[in-house]
């Protein structure tokens, strides 16, 4: 007895759970005639349900080609409160591609939409919609005197847009960009505004040669001074004979000419501060001086 | 007098100088036994002795200023007197010694400056900035003219060299030396604590350095022979050549130090066109050349070269350069940077 009562209760519960509460279905259909190839038509379906019910998205018809002549373009779904329930509105936009040769009935097939409630779901049947499609043109145009030229509408003339000012603006913008790039490069010392590594000895070779060409004691002194200035520039300060070791430690590329550099400084010392006023009295003849400058310049180029 | 030997001939003088150079180097070695790690200061002191100039030593407390001067005095030979600068020291205390004799009568005798008479070779003024300006001005005369008036007559000290020291830690109860007095010092040498760790270790742990009196007592006395120094100094100044190039170099340095802005010298944070207000006096310049000649001679050369000028420039010139007041407080760093920049900027030759 107890079992029978329990089974009955469960049955009642099941029955109660199966149904979502669909209260009403309205379809607002467009006109049923006067459609041509490519026309769209919008069907509106309103479904009144219980407050907690919703349309199962998976049950909606899929957008895209429905069959060979019909395409569902879009589905707009809205839902709002309606009294103590909800009103779901579906806007189905179809596009018909059927090309009839005479006015003909076409039917959008029926479909079903599921509504889901807290206790279960229910299906709503959407009825088919039948409408009349008409041909775009007459079947035999020659009967009405049309020719192939007049039968088709002329092509739409190509629009010639003037793009001249755009080109000018682009050129202007490019020029401005180049200008700013140049300014930026100068500010950040990029190429070609970066300082070329100074090559004092390369210049000294020319200066020494020019000074020695003058000849005599004055020329020799000027040549010595030119090479002194190169040493000054290379070391970043005035280089005295006592600083040779420091200089060569900082510029190891010149280390192999250490002996000649020391001879140069000692010759310079005797010329400027000692009593060897003439070139013949130093142990660094002009040819050696020129050779030293050339060697230093070569090492300088090799190092950088 | 130094000029007596001039007619004896240059050859003799030149031979003499070579031997004297040996003695000078020996003097440096000997002083170096007592004061370690101060090779450069000893070299400068030697230069000052042979340039016959007065020296002001400056440095922290306990770096060996007094030991160095006592060692130098012993190795120079001759009479050596010293006095401590105090705030109540008066000029009279330098020349007169007043006391009550055994018979109860007051007596006035010759003070520290006069006591040794002509033989006074080194007068050592300790803590000179603690003495009053009156004392400084008397010292000024002793230094400049090597003479002083006392007991109604003039005392002369032909062989005198004044060594003074001053510590730079305290400023209270001290009197800054007037510019005129500083200008009369050939050099102002600052002594720093040796930085060589080995030397530091020796100074701290070697028992030899703990007893200053014994340390100095061990040095050979009178290596240089104070009485001949004037003559040697004259010979050095005559013998060591300064070429036209060096002269123009020194003059360029002088010009640049008086107008560092015009010479293109730049010091970070300093407006060099408004840095130097006065200074680098002609006397300073002549001292510089004198010292450079001695440096060249000590290096074994017969000609002075720019390195010699650079060697002595800071010590002989820096204290004669007077900065605008706004820079005077940072004198030590700015002076060093100025001199460094000077030698980096002024072209040689």
XYZ file of C-alpha atoms in Angstrom:
653
model
C 0.000 0.000 0.000
C 2.719 2.374 1.055
C 4.659 1.484 -2.114
C 1.709 2.298 -4.299
C 1.296 5.705 -2.636
C 5.038 6.500 -3.083
C 4.948 5.502 -6.740
C 1.929 7.715 -7.301
C 3.635 10.671 -5.616
C 6.741 10.239 -7.779
C 4.619 10.031 -10.905
C 2.831 13.251 -9.982
C 6.175 14.921 -9.376
C 7.478 13.752 -12.752
C 4.422 14.991 -14.564
C 4.728 18.339 -12.874
C 8.394 18.610 -13.825
C 8.088 17.910 -17.550
C 6.524 21.142 -18.571
C 7.878 24.645 -18.803
C 5.030 27.056 -18.823
C 4.405 28.279 -22.373
C 1.378 30.479 -22.197
C 0.974 31.719 -25.752
C 2.730 31.912 -29.142
C 2.084 34.711 -31.645
C 3.657 34.961 -35.047
C 3.704 38.320 -36.795
C 4.220 37.503 -40.454
C 5.266 39.907 -43.227
C 3.222 40.360 -46.378
C 2.726 37.133 -48.258
C 3.360 38.378 -51.830
C 5.496 40.721 -53.918
C 8.933 39.183 -53.284
C 11.757 39.181 -55.779
C 15.103 37.477 -56.020
C 17.266 38.644 -53.064
C 14.449 40.228 -51.021
C 14.480 39.833 -47.277
C 11.503 39.109 -45.059
C 11.318 39.384 -41.285
C 9.144 37.037 -39.238
C 8.493 38.000 -35.653
C 7.612 35.284 -33.149
C 6.453 36.216 -29.665
C 6.403 33.531 -26.994
C 4.847 34.194 -23.600
C 6.225 31.968 -20.890
C 6.409 31.693 -17.145
C 8.671 34.091 -15.292
C 11.617 31.726 -15.014
C 11.452 30.125 -18.436
C 13.912 30.737 -21.210
C 14.429 29.748 -24.798
C 17.009 27.034 -25.305
C 19.576 28.684 -27.596
C 20.524 25.380 -29.205
C 16.998 24.863 -30.399
C 16.898 28.046 -32.468
C 17.213 27.602 -36.224
C 20.802 28.053 -37.355
C 21.717 31.086 -39.374
C 23.049 30.458 -42.837
C 21.678 28.578 -45.798
C 18.479 26.754 -44.855
C 18.079 25.141 -48.291
C 19.119 25.837 -51.873
C 17.064 29.038 -52.181
C 16.575 30.279 -48.605
C 19.027 31.775 -46.206
C 18.398 32.730 -42.590
C 20.370 35.951 -42.244
C 19.996 36.666 -38.571
C 18.058 35.996 -35.402
C 17.464 38.852 -33.002
C 16.307 37.622 -29.636
C 14.967 39.861 -26.872
C 13.291 38.997 -23.627
C 11.398 41.198 -21.233
C 9.009 40.958 -18.311
C 5.426 40.711 -19.314
C 2.899 40.747 -16.473
C 3.835 37.863 -14.170
C 5.651 36.075 -16.964
C 8.131 36.829 -19.722
C 7.710 37.793 -23.329
C 10.392 36.421 -25.653
C 10.564 38.061 -29.078
C 12.437 36.460 -31.977
C 13.058 38.394 -35.181
C 14.006 35.944 -37.927
C 15.349 37.661 -41.042
C 15.260 35.473 -44.148
C 16.561 36.205 -47.603
C 15.070 34.397 -50.595
C 17.254 33.562 -53.583
C 14.709 31.667 -55.612
C 14.545 32.922 -59.210
C 11.055 32.008 -60.421
C 10.119 32.384 -64.057
C 6.508 32.906 -63.099
C 4.841 33.956 -59.826
C 5.190 30.975 -57.518
C 4.485 30.023 -53.914
C 7.399 29.269 -51.673
C 7.221 27.937 -48.137
C 9.520 28.533 -45.226
C 9.246 25.184 -43.418
C 7.897 24.767 -39.918
C 10.317 24.489 -37.053
C 10.344 23.871 -33.325
C 11.856 25.898 -30.527
C 12.471 24.489 -27.043
C 11.577 26.466 -23.938
C 13.314 25.514 -20.742
C 11.821 26.058 -17.304
C 13.127 25.299 -13.855
C 11.391 21.949 -13.907
C 11.811 20.864 -17.479
C 11.328 21.940 -21.053
C 8.598 22.210 -23.670
C 8.657 22.670 -27.392
C 6.952 25.433 -29.268
C 5.965 24.771 -32.863
C 6.580 27.605 -35.302
C 4.219 27.249 -38.246
C 5.422 27.315 -41.848
C 5.070 30.536 -43.811
C 4.032 30.585 -47.413
C 4.591 33.588 -49.672
C 4.513 34.443 -53.341
C 7.707 35.167 -55.315
C 7.667 36.859 -58.712
C 10.209 36.964 -61.541
C 12.344 40.090 -62.003
C 12.060 40.299 -65.748
C 10.086 39.007 -68.597
C 11.045 35.717 -70.044
C 11.190 36.702 -73.682
C 12.433 40.305 -73.877
C 12.617 40.458 -77.695
C 8.818 40.403 -77.795
C 8.680 43.834 -76.178
C 11.385 45.249 -78.455
C 14.210 45.135 -75.866
C 17.720 44.596 -77.138
C 20.678 43.257 -75.246
C 21.795 46.871 -74.696
C 18.524 48.106 -73.212
C 17.609 44.853 -71.566
C 20.400 45.169 -69.018
C 20.852 48.375 -67.189
C 24.064 50.133 -68.057
C 27.015 49.670 -65.772
C 27.393 52.131 -62.983
C 30.011 54.655 -64.073
C 33.318 54.389 -62.173
C 33.807 57.296 -59.837
C 37.107 59.068 -60.325
C 38.170 60.355 -56.947
C 40.902 62.921 -56.815
C 43.720 61.639 -54.681
C 46.191 64.440 -55.456
C 45.918 66.267 -52.143
C 46.368 62.982 -50.298
C 49.604 62.417 -52.156
C 50.775 65.910 -51.282
C 49.888 65.359 -47.640
C 51.722 62.045 -47.638
C 54.797 63.669 -49.131
C 54.593 66.464 -46.573
C 54.228 64.008 -43.720
C 57.167 61.998 -45.024
C 59.271 65.128 -45.229
C 58.306 66.131 -41.704
C 59.071 62.638 -40.426
C 62.465 62.736 -42.091
C 63.137 66.126 -40.529
C 62.175 64.945 -37.052
C 64.150 61.753 -37.527
C 67.153 63.861 -38.402
C 66.633 66.024 -35.327
C 66.225 62.949 -33.151
C 69.312 61.375 -34.629
C 71.233 64.530 -33.922
C 69.938 64.660 -30.363
C 70.737 61.015 -29.691
C 73.987 61.197 -31.657
C 72.973 58.466 -34.073
C 74.625 58.065 -37.415
C 75.620 60.349 -39.144
C 75.729 62.720 -36.208
C 77.774 60.464 -33.982
C 81.254 61.783 -33.480
C 83.683 59.987 -35.609
C 86.459 58.691 -33.434
C 89.078 61.389 -33.693
C 92.117 60.330 -35.574
C 94.651 62.873 -34.436
C 97.635 60.964 -35.741
C 96.183 60.703 -39.228
C 95.962 64.471 -39.290
C 99.382 64.745 -37.716
C 100.897 62.838 -40.635
C 99.782 65.610 -42.981
C 100.778 68.405 -40.575
C 104.184 66.878 -39.916
C 104.786 66.456 -43.628
C 103.778 70.032 -44.346
C 105.944 71.390 -41.518
C 108.985 69.351 -42.516
C 108.585 70.565 -46.072
C 109.307 74.071 -44.791
C 112.717 72.801 -43.774
C 115.125 74.230 -41.255
C 114.923 74.391 -37.490
C 111.556 76.154 -37.496
C 109.974 73.503 -39.679
C 111.357 70.763 -37.482
C 110.023 72.452 -34.361
C 106.611 72.915 -35.993
C 106.589 69.233 -36.924
C 107.416 68.269 -33.349
C 104.616 70.511 -32.083
C 102.161 68.995 -34.581
C 102.908 65.529 -33.280
C 102.723 66.816 -29.691
C 99.229 68.161 -30.381
C 98.240 64.762 -31.777
C 99.462 63.086 -28.583
C 97.523 65.673 -26.558
C 94.315 64.966 -28.468
C 94.778 61.221 -28.306
C 95.350 61.226 -24.561
C 92.709 63.867 -23.807
C 95.163 66.045 -21.940
C 98.555 67.632 -22.404
C 100.974 64.755 -22.568
C 104.412 65.230 -21.030
C 107.356 62.922 -21.432
C 106.765 61.598 -17.923
C 103.283 60.394 -18.891
C 104.308 58.060 -21.706
C 103.753 54.928 -19.650
C 100.263 56.014 -18.640
C 99.459 56.909 -22.235
C 100.678 53.624 -23.650
C 98.779 51.703 -20.988
C 95.603 53.488 -22.076
C 96.402 53.102 -25.795
C 98.012 49.677 -26.106
C 97.793 49.874 -29.903
C 100.799 52.219 -29.871
C 102.824 50.038 -27.557
C 104.935 48.512 -30.319
C 106.379 51.927 -31.169
C 107.260 52.635 -27.555
C 110.957 53.098 -28.308
C 110.303 55.581 -31.094
C 107.777 57.476 -28.943
C 110.326 57.763 -26.164
C 112.905 58.938 -28.685
C 110.445 61.516 -29.962
C 109.816 62.910 -26.496
C 113.489 63.009 -25.637
C 114.253 64.730 -28.956
C 111.472 67.219 -28.353
C 112.754 67.838 -24.861
C 116.246 68.579 -26.079
C 114.957 70.815 -28.864
C 112.555 72.869 -26.786
C 114.098 72.808 -23.329
C 117.661 71.862 -23.931
C 120.361 73.226 -26.148
C 119.827 71.158 -29.302
C 118.237 73.898 -31.298
C 118.838 72.415 -34.709
C 117.450 69.229 -36.099
C 120.850 67.697 -36.723
C 121.622 67.631 -33.037
C 118.748 65.370 -32.015
C 118.689 61.636 -32.416
C 115.414 61.789 -34.311
C 116.021 62.863 -37.913
C 113.061 64.215 -39.911
C 112.634 60.978 -41.849
C 112.251 59.065 -38.585
C 109.814 61.670 -37.317
C 107.708 61.279 -40.448
C 107.907 57.497 -40.174
C 106.833 57.638 -36.518
C 103.803 59.764 -37.358
C 102.850 57.367 -40.150
C 103.259 54.351 -37.882
C 101.139 55.925 -35.167
C 98.440 56.788 -37.699
C 98.466 53.236 -39.025
C 98.099 51.793 -35.521
C 95.343 54.264 -34.817
C 93.377 53.193 -37.900
C 93.895 49.523 -37.110
C 92.670 49.991 -33.553
C 89.399 51.698 -34.485
C 128.684 84.603 0.932
C 127.346 82.661 -2.042
C 128.720 85.007 -4.663
C 132.324 84.707 -3.568
C 132.937 81.554 -5.570
C 131.520 82.826 -8.858
C 134.898 83.580 -10.435
C 136.264 80.161 -9.623
C 134.839 78.881 -12.882
C 131.818 76.984 -14.021
C 133.587 73.677 -14.444
C 134.343 73.428 -10.762
C 130.761 74.419 -9.957
C 129.351 71.765 -12.246
C 131.532 69.034 -10.740
C 130.449 70.236 -7.372
C 126.797 69.994 -8.263
C 127.080 66.359 -9.262
C 128.585 65.513 -5.901
C 125.990 67.633 -4.171
C 123.257 65.759 -5.936
C 124.581 62.545 -4.428
C 124.465 64.175 -1.023
C 120.945 65.392 -1.606
C 119.785 61.910 -2.559
C 121.531 60.517 0.507
C 119.737 63.107 2.581
C 116.418 61.920 1.153
C 117.216 58.292 1.921
C 118.275 59.165 5.447
C 115.153 61.170 6.217
C 113.107 58.396 4.614
C 114.371 56.022 7.297
C 112.553 57.994 9.944
C 109.477 58.959 7.974
C 108.199 56.127 5.812
C 105.708 56.378 3.006
C 106.228 60.100 2.459
C 108.650 60.008 -0.446
C 107.059 62.887 -2.266
C 106.945 65.126 0.788
C 110.617 64.405 1.458
C 111.444 65.227 -2.172
C 109.578 68.535 -1.858
C 111.361 69.295 1.385
C 114.692 68.646 -0.292
C 113.723 70.916 -3.159
C 112.789 73.625 -0.665
C 116.121 73.279 1.149
C 118.082 73.681 -2.070
C 115.847 76.502 -3.246
C 116.429 78.132 0.135
C 112.713 78.532 0.751
C 110.545 78.233 3.814
C 108.030 75.431 4.111
C 104.652 75.220 5.753
C 103.507 71.703 6.472
C 99.882 70.988 6.862
C 98.132 67.812 7.786
C 96.140 65.822 10.256
C 97.293 65.244 13.793
C 99.881 62.494 14.167
C 100.874 61.954 10.550
C 104.523 62.707 11.292
C 104.880 66.397 10.507
C 107.070 67.101 13.494
C 109.071 63.901 13.121
C 109.746 64.746 9.495
C 110.946 68.241 10.301
C 113.118 67.058 13.184
C 114.644 64.387 10.969
C 115.299 66.922 8.228
C 116.832 69.358 10.737
C 119.181 66.673 12.023
C 120.298 65.672 8.551
C 120.825 69.284 7.467
C 122.979 69.985 10.488
C 123.558 73.325 12.097
C 121.629 74.845 14.943
C 118.021 73.958 15.270
C 115.485 75.811 17.365
C 111.823 75.286 17.802
C 108.941 77.073 19.414
C 105.351 76.069 20.014
C 102.671 78.403 18.815
C 100.198 79.268 21.565
C 97.572 81.901 21.853
C 99.557 83.846 24.522
C 102.857 83.691 22.672
C 104.126 87.212 22.036
C 106.788 88.388 19.581
C 109.133 89.059 22.465
C 109.055 85.421 23.443
C 110.736 84.562 20.173
C 113.717 86.822 20.665
C 113.998 87.218 24.451
C 114.183 84.699 27.196
C 113.221 86.262 30.529
C 113.609 84.489 33.841
C 114.523 84.969 37.494
C 118.123 84.007 38.148
C 119.386 82.191 41.246
C 120.152 85.460 42.901
C 116.520 86.484 42.567
C 117.075 89.122 39.911
C 115.225 89.148 36.622
C 117.360 88.370 33.629
C 116.815 88.825 29.936
C 118.743 86.571 27.627
C 118.572 85.661 23.984
C 115.464 83.771 23.057
C 115.080 80.814 20.723
C 115.616 82.798 17.541
C 118.798 84.512 18.723
C 120.322 81.782 20.814
C 122.287 80.084 18.039
C 123.278 83.305 16.297
C 124.524 82.999 12.715
C 124.486 79.254 12.848
C 120.731 78.979 13.052
C 119.923 76.624 10.164
C 116.384 75.582 10.844
C 113.787 77.344 12.892
C 110.798 75.163 13.477
C 107.515 76.857 14.344
C 105.085 74.272 15.608
C 101.344 74.929 15.319
C 101.902 78.276 13.700
C 98.210 79.056 13.394
C 97.824 79.087 17.164
C 100.086 82.144 17.440
C 98.773 85.670 17.226
C 99.121 87.941 14.200
C 101.809 89.969 16.055
C 103.961 86.864 16.109
C 103.187 86.203 12.472
C 104.406 89.644 11.502
C 107.701 89.195 13.322
C 108.068 85.841 11.629
C 107.339 87.591 8.367
C 110.426 89.713 8.764
C 112.590 86.804 9.839
C 111.466 84.848 6.807
C 111.729 87.627 4.243
C 114.897 89.330 5.402
C 116.517 86.616 7.500
C 117.212 89.221 10.155
C 115.662 90.559 13.351
C 116.315 93.514 15.643
C 116.881 92.823 19.295
C 119.024 94.218 22.088
C 119.304 97.374 19.969
C 121.133 95.690 17.187
C 120.416 93.590 14.157
C 120.891 89.855 14.131
C 121.318 88.137 10.786
C 120.682 84.479 9.992
C 122.096 83.812 6.522
C 121.477 80.066 6.636
C 118.000 80.148 8.102
C 115.125 78.146 6.766
C 111.780 78.312 8.558
C 109.684 75.222 8.807
C 106.231 75.665 10.184
C 103.394 73.299 10.634
C 99.770 73.641 11.292
C 97.111 71.056 11.820
C 93.877 71.503 10.057
C 91.651 69.761 12.550
C 90.863 72.578 14.944
C 89.661 76.003 13.995
C 88.982 77.311 17.487
C 91.514 79.669 19.069
C 93.528 79.795 15.900
C 94.545 82.674 13.688
C 94.550 82.218 9.965
C 97.905 83.169 8.498
C 97.710 86.472 6.628
C 98.135 86.293 2.875
C 101.451 88.141 3.090
C 102.854 85.524 5.441
C 101.636 82.641 3.321
C 103.168 84.223 0.243
C 106.580 84.140 1.886
C 106.527 80.393 2.225
C 108.075 78.700 -0.774
C 105.820 75.733 -0.366
C 102.768 74.659 1.476
C 102.939 70.912 1.662
C 100.097 68.852 2.897
C 100.908 65.526 4.482
C 98.437 62.693 4.279
C 98.371 59.383 6.046
C 100.295 56.855 3.944
C 97.924 54.751 1.873
C 100.241 51.779 1.324
C 98.946 49.002 3.613
C 102.480 47.697 4.179
C 103.642 51.105 5.388
C 100.584 51.440 7.594
C 101.286 48.069 9.147
C 104.886 49.038 9.833
C 103.867 52.346 11.380
C 101.466 50.622 13.710
C 103.474 47.555 14.709
C 107.168 48.243 14.117
C 108.622 49.173 17.473
C 111.206 51.343 15.697
C 108.559 53.995 15.075
C 107.294 54.098 18.631
C 110.155 56.128 20.070
C 110.522 59.290 18.034
C 113.639 60.543 19.829
C 115.585 57.353 19.262
C 114.345 57.154 15.680
C 115.770 60.574 14.949
C 118.864 59.999 17.026
C 119.818 57.102 14.746
C 119.982 59.319 11.665
C 123.326 60.539 10.352
C 123.828 64.107 11.384
C 124.660 66.971 9.069
C 124.640 65.184 5.733
C 124.005 68.355 3.826
C 126.163 70.828 5.707
C 123.949 73.836 6.229
C 126.660 76.431 5.720
C 127.227 75.556 2.079
C 123.611 75.317 1.028
C 123.341 78.959 -0.049
C 126.272 78.533 -2.365
C 124.966 75.301 -3.830
C 121.531 76.853 -4.299
C 123.078 79.745 -6.218
C 125.039 77.350 -8.406
C 121.929 75.321 -9.164
C 120.027 78.408 -10.232
C 122.923 79.428 -12.473
C 123.588 76.053 -13.993
C 120.154 74.677 -14.709
C 118.903 76.129 -17.966
C 115.413 77.280 -18.675
C 114.786 77.518 -22.393
C 112.621 80.099 -24.116
C 109.975 77.431 -24.630
C 109.879 76.665 -20.917
C 109.710 80.332 -20.038
C 106.745 80.870 -22.305
C 105.165 77.710 -20.903
C 105.488 79.013 -17.341
C 104.118 82.396 -18.381
C 101.181 80.684 -20.074
C 100.537 78.752 -16.886
C 100.628 81.967 -14.937
C 98.235 83.648 -17.320
C 95.901 80.658 -17.186
C 95.879 80.453 -13.422
C 94.956 84.109 -13.137
C 92.213 83.837 -15.768
C 91.172 80.200 -15.833
C 87.986 81.023 -17.715
C 89.825 82.625 -20.601
C 92.226 79.729 -20.804
C 89.298 77.398 -21.373
C 89.588 75.625 -18.041
C 86.356 74.062 -16.851
C 85.705 72.735 -13.378
C 82.357 71.078 -12.642
C 80.162 73.297 -10.498
C 82.530 76.263 -10.666
C 82.261 79.402 -12.768
C 85.907 79.628 -13.731
C 85.571 83.152 -15.083
C 84.812 84.295 -11.535
C 86.927 81.841 -9.600
C 90.231 83.572 -8.948
C 90.116 86.944 -7.223
C 93.832 87.531 -6.797
C 97.057 85.806 -6.319
C 99.770 83.852 -8.025
C 102.138 86.678 -7.202
C 105.321 87.417 -9.158
C 107.249 86.291 -6.108
C 105.340 83.036 -6.300
C 106.286 82.673 -9.920
C 109.951 83.213 -9.195
C 109.716 80.672 -6.364
C 108.101 78.275 -8.814
C 110.957 78.600 -11.270
C 113.525 78.259 -8.496
C 111.878 75.097 -7.236
C 111.520 73.704 -10.768
C 115.245 74.204 -11.386
C 116.077 72.340 -8.199
C 113.694 69.558 -9.170
C 115.431 69.259 -12.536
C 118.803 69.147 -10.829
C 117.646 66.441 -8.413
C 116.474 64.470 -11.457
C 119.993 64.699 -12.856
C 119.218 67.069 -15.710
C 120.876 70.309 -16.723
C 117.679 71.772 -18.085
C 114.301 72.332 -16.524
C 111.384 70.682 -18.330
C 107.620 70.980 -17.926
C 107.551 67.903 -15.705
C 109.645 69.778 -13.159
C 107.212 72.652 -13.174
C 104.326 70.247 -12.751
C 106.139 68.460 -9.935
C 106.325 71.549 -7.745
C 103.475 73.681 -9.057
C 100.744 72.710 -6.632
C 102.852 73.102 -3.514
C 104.485 76.365 -4.574
C 101.485 78.076 -6.168
C 98.213 76.737 -4.785
C 98.452 78.625 -1.497
C 99.054 81.883 -3.360
C 95.879 81.680 -5.401
C 92.988 83.408 -3.711
C 89.487 82.459 -4.698
C 86.287 84.461 -4.588
C 84.660 84.077 -1.154
C 81.942 81.794 -2.480
C 84.573 79.255 -3.529
C 87.026 79.819 -0.694
C 85.316 77.320 1.610
C 85.898 74.556 -0.925
C 89.485 75.664 -1.497
C 91.150 72.292 -1.066
C 89.177 70.436 -3.728
C 88.885 73.358 -6.128
C 92.582 74.231 -5.955
C 93.520 70.644 -6.747
C 91.084 70.488 -9.654
C 92.229 73.860 -10.950
C 95.873 72.834 -11.005
C 95.063 69.471 -12.599
C 92.960 71.170 -15.265
C 95.709 73.732 -15.785
C 98.234 71.100 -16.747
C 95.695 69.295 -18.889
C 94.890 72.480 -20.782
C 97.969 74.630 -21.266
C 99.847 73.343 -24.321
C 103.403 72.047 -24.099
C 105.735 73.244 -25.523
